[in-house]
C-alpha positions as a Python dict, from the first residue, in 0.01 Angstrom:
ca = {
    (1, 'M'): (0, 0, 0),
    (2, 'R'): (169, 35, 328),
    (3, 'H'): (348, -284, 281),
    (4, 'G'): (491, -174, -74),
    (5, 'K'): (604, 145, 97),
    (6, 'L'): (769, -36, 400),
    (7, 'G'): (926, -244, 136),
    (8, 'I'): (1069, 19, -51),
    (9, 'G'): (1174, 233, 253),
    (10, 'S'): (1375, -94, 384),
    (11, 'A'): (1543, -155, 56),
    (12, 'L'): (1679, 213, 66),
    (13, 'A'): (1756, 168, 430),
    (14, 'V'): (1945, -143, 350),
    (15, 'G'): (2100, -9, 31),
    (16, 'A'): (2232, 298, 231),
    (17, 'A'): (2382, 59, 494),
    (18, 'L'): (2565, -143, 240),
    (19, 'A'): (2668, 191, 83),
    (20, 'G'): (2823, 288, 398),
    (21, 'T'): (2985, -56, 490),
    (22, 'L'): (3161, -26, 134),
    (23, 'A'): (3271, 320, 188),
    (24, 'M'): (3438, 216, 516),
    (25, 'A'): (3583, -111, 351),
    (26, 'P'): (3934, -98, 291),
    (27, 'A'): (4011, -88, -104),
    (28, 'A'): (4273, -322, -229),
    (29, 'G'): (4622, -94, -202),
    (30, 'A'): (4741, 47, -507),
    (31, 'V'): (5135, 78, -565),
    (32, 'N'): (5277, 332, -726),
    (33, 'P'): (5459, 329, -949),
    (34, 'D'): (5344, -2, -1086),
    (35, 'T'): (5614, -7, -1323),
    (36, 'A'): (5969, 98, -1264),
    (37, 'T'): (6335, -21, -1462),
    (38, 'L'): (6680, -66, -1363),
    (39, 'G'): (7024, -200, -1456),
    (40, 'F'): (7160, -532, -1316),
    (41, 'D'): (7519, -649, -1380),
    (42, 'C'): (7485, -1061, -1352),
    (43, 'G'): (7880, -1079, -1374),
    (44, 'T'): (7992, -1364, -1637),
    (45, 'Y'): (7613, -1411, -1702),
    (46, 'G'): (7576, -1049, -1865),
    (47, 'K'): (7454, -688, -1787),
    (48, 'G'): (7124, -529, -1881),
    (49, 'T'): (6812, -345, -1788),
    (50, 'A'): (6525, -486, -1624),
    (51, 'T'): (6144, -390, -1603),
    (52, 'L'): (6002, -470, -1298),
    (53, 'T'): (5596, -447, -1266),
    (54, 'A'): (5412, -452, -894),
    (55, 'T'): (5074, -508, -798),
    (56, 'Q'): (4922, -546, -447),
    (57, 'D'): (4614, -672, -296),
    (58, 'G'): (4607, -578, 94),
    (59, 'T'): (4953, -697, 252),
    (60, 'A'): (5021, -927, -40),
    (61, 'A'): (5214, -789, -318),
    (62, 'T'): (5369, -944, -662),
    (63, 'I'): (5642, -848, -864),
    (64, 'S'): (5770, -973, -1220),
    (65, 'V'): (6072, -930, -1353),
    (66, 'S'): (6180, -917, -1729),
    (67, 'T'): (6563, -869, -1761),
    (68, 'S'): (6774, -849, -2060),
    (69, 'A'): (7070, -915, -1840),
    (70, 'V'): (7026, -1285, -1836),
    (71, 'T'): (6931, -1477, -2152),
    (72, 'A'): (6802, -1863, -2154),
    (73, 'P'): (7095, -2053, -2296),
    (74, 'I'): (6867, -2346, -2446),
    (75, 'D'): (6467, -2358, -2406),
    (76, 'V'): (6382, -2317, -2045),
    (77, 'A'): (6000, -2480, -1985),
    (78, 'A'): (5749, -2281, -1774),
    (79, 'N'): (5750, -2283, -1415),
    (80, 'S'): (6123, -2385, -1386),
    (81, 'V'): (6297, -2069, -1301),
    (82, 'K'): (6353, -2024, -901),
    (83, 'S'): (6407, -1642, -853),
    (84, 'T'): (6445, -1402, -518),
    (85, 'L'): (6448, -1066, -564),
    (86, 'T'): (6562, -867, -280),
    (87, 'L'): (6463, -498, -206),
    (88, 'T'): (6608, -231, 32),
    (89, 'K'): (6262, -170, 262),
    (90, 'N'): (6223, 176, 353),
    (91, 'G'): (6542, 274, 329),
    (92, 'S'): (6706, 59, 597),
    (93, 'G'): (6552, -281, 602),
    (94, 'T'): (6539, -565, 316),
    (95, 'A'): (6239, -745, 179),
    (96, 'T'): (6220, -1079, -41),
    (97, 'F'): (6003, -1170, -286),
    (98, 'S'): (6053, -1514, -440),
    (99, 'G'): (5875, -1802, -663),
    (100, 'S'): (5940, -2060, -950),
    (101, 'S'): (5682, -1895, -1188),
    (102, 'N'): (5780, -1794, -1539),
    (103, 'P'): (5654, -1847, -1880),
    (104, 'A'): (5839, -2065, -2118),
    (105, 'I'): (6141, -1902, -2256),
    (106, 'P'): (6305, -1973, -2563),
    (107, 'S'): (6669, -1995, -2637),
    (108, 'G'): (6844, -1671, -2620),
    (109, 'S'): (6556, -1485, -2495),
    (110, 'A'): (6552, -1273, -2231),
    (111, 'V'): (6478, -1431, -1884),
    (112, 'S'): (6150, -1358, -1726),
    (113, 'T'): (6048, -1439, -1419),
    (114, 'G'): (5747, -1373, -1183),
    (115, 'P'): (5525, -1325, -1035),
    (116, 'L'): (5734, -1319, -727),
    (117, 'T'): (5534, -1292, -385),
    (118, 'G'): (5592, -1117, -87),
    (119, 'T'): (5435, -938, 185),
    (120, 'V'): (5411, -536, 243),
    (121, 'A'): (5248, -314, 483),
    (122, 'S'): (5066, 26, 376),
    (123, 'G'): (5342, 292, 316),
    (124, 'D'): (5615, 65, 280),
    (125, 'S'): (5883, 197, 12),
    (126, 'L'): (6083, -88, -170),
    (127, 'E'): (6333, -61, -414),
    (128, 'A'): (6536, -353, -588),
    (129, 'T'): (6893, -432, -488),
    (130, 'S'): (6954, -777, -630),
    (131, 'L'): (6831, -1077, -842),
    (132, 'K'): (6914, -1413, -784),
    (133, 'V'): (6782, -1669, -1055),
    (134, 'V'): (6858, -2003, -1086),
    (135, 'V'): (6800, -2231, -1436),
    (136, 'F'): (6888, -2570, -1446),
    (137, 'G'): (7051, -2562, -1117),
    (138, 'I'): (7279, -2267, -1233),
    (139, 'T'): (7269, -1973, -987),
    (140, 'A'): (7296, -1602, -1141),
    (141, 'T'): (7306, -1335, -922),
    (142, 'C'): (7248, -999, -1033),
    (143, 'K'): (7338, -670, -846),
    (144, 'A'): (7136, -342, -945),
    (145, 'T'): (7367, -103, -1095),
    (146, 'G'): (7154, 213, -999),
    (147, 'A'): (6861, 336, -878),
    (148, 'Q'): (6525, 217, -992),
    (149, 'D'): (6314, 440, -1228),
    (150, 'P'): (6100, 665, -1187),
    (151, 'G'): (6160, 538, -810),
    (152, 'P'): (6090, 290, -546),
    (153, 'F'): (5743, 114, -530),
    (154, 'V'): (5517, 248, -253),
    (155, 'F'): (5270, 11, -138),
}
């Protein structure tokens, strides 16, 4: 009997210790908002809106971009669009997110790119200012025409 009671007591003590450790462990960050829209002007390549979707896991963050400002002239294979998203960081600095991950894009369709990867610190406030997209060696540089809506990403 005594052995059984110690086993239960030990299990409870271990469970309580684990619960305390889990409560103290840092949780994966939550970016707010996780989706924002803004306008882009890409010069001769067009104008349109973009939807940005952000995620965070500790100091690693990703942003995916879908924009009607740039359309594929012909079918574009998956993972062949190189993109760099530049953002204002905390109102004065800059941050860049980059990558070459994209779904297959049919001719005439809006360009989607990402996830683009970058690094953030807790409390960073990021707002997109430009997007550079390279498709088939052709570079389209898009400038934001206004502020993100509903506002900057806060990590």
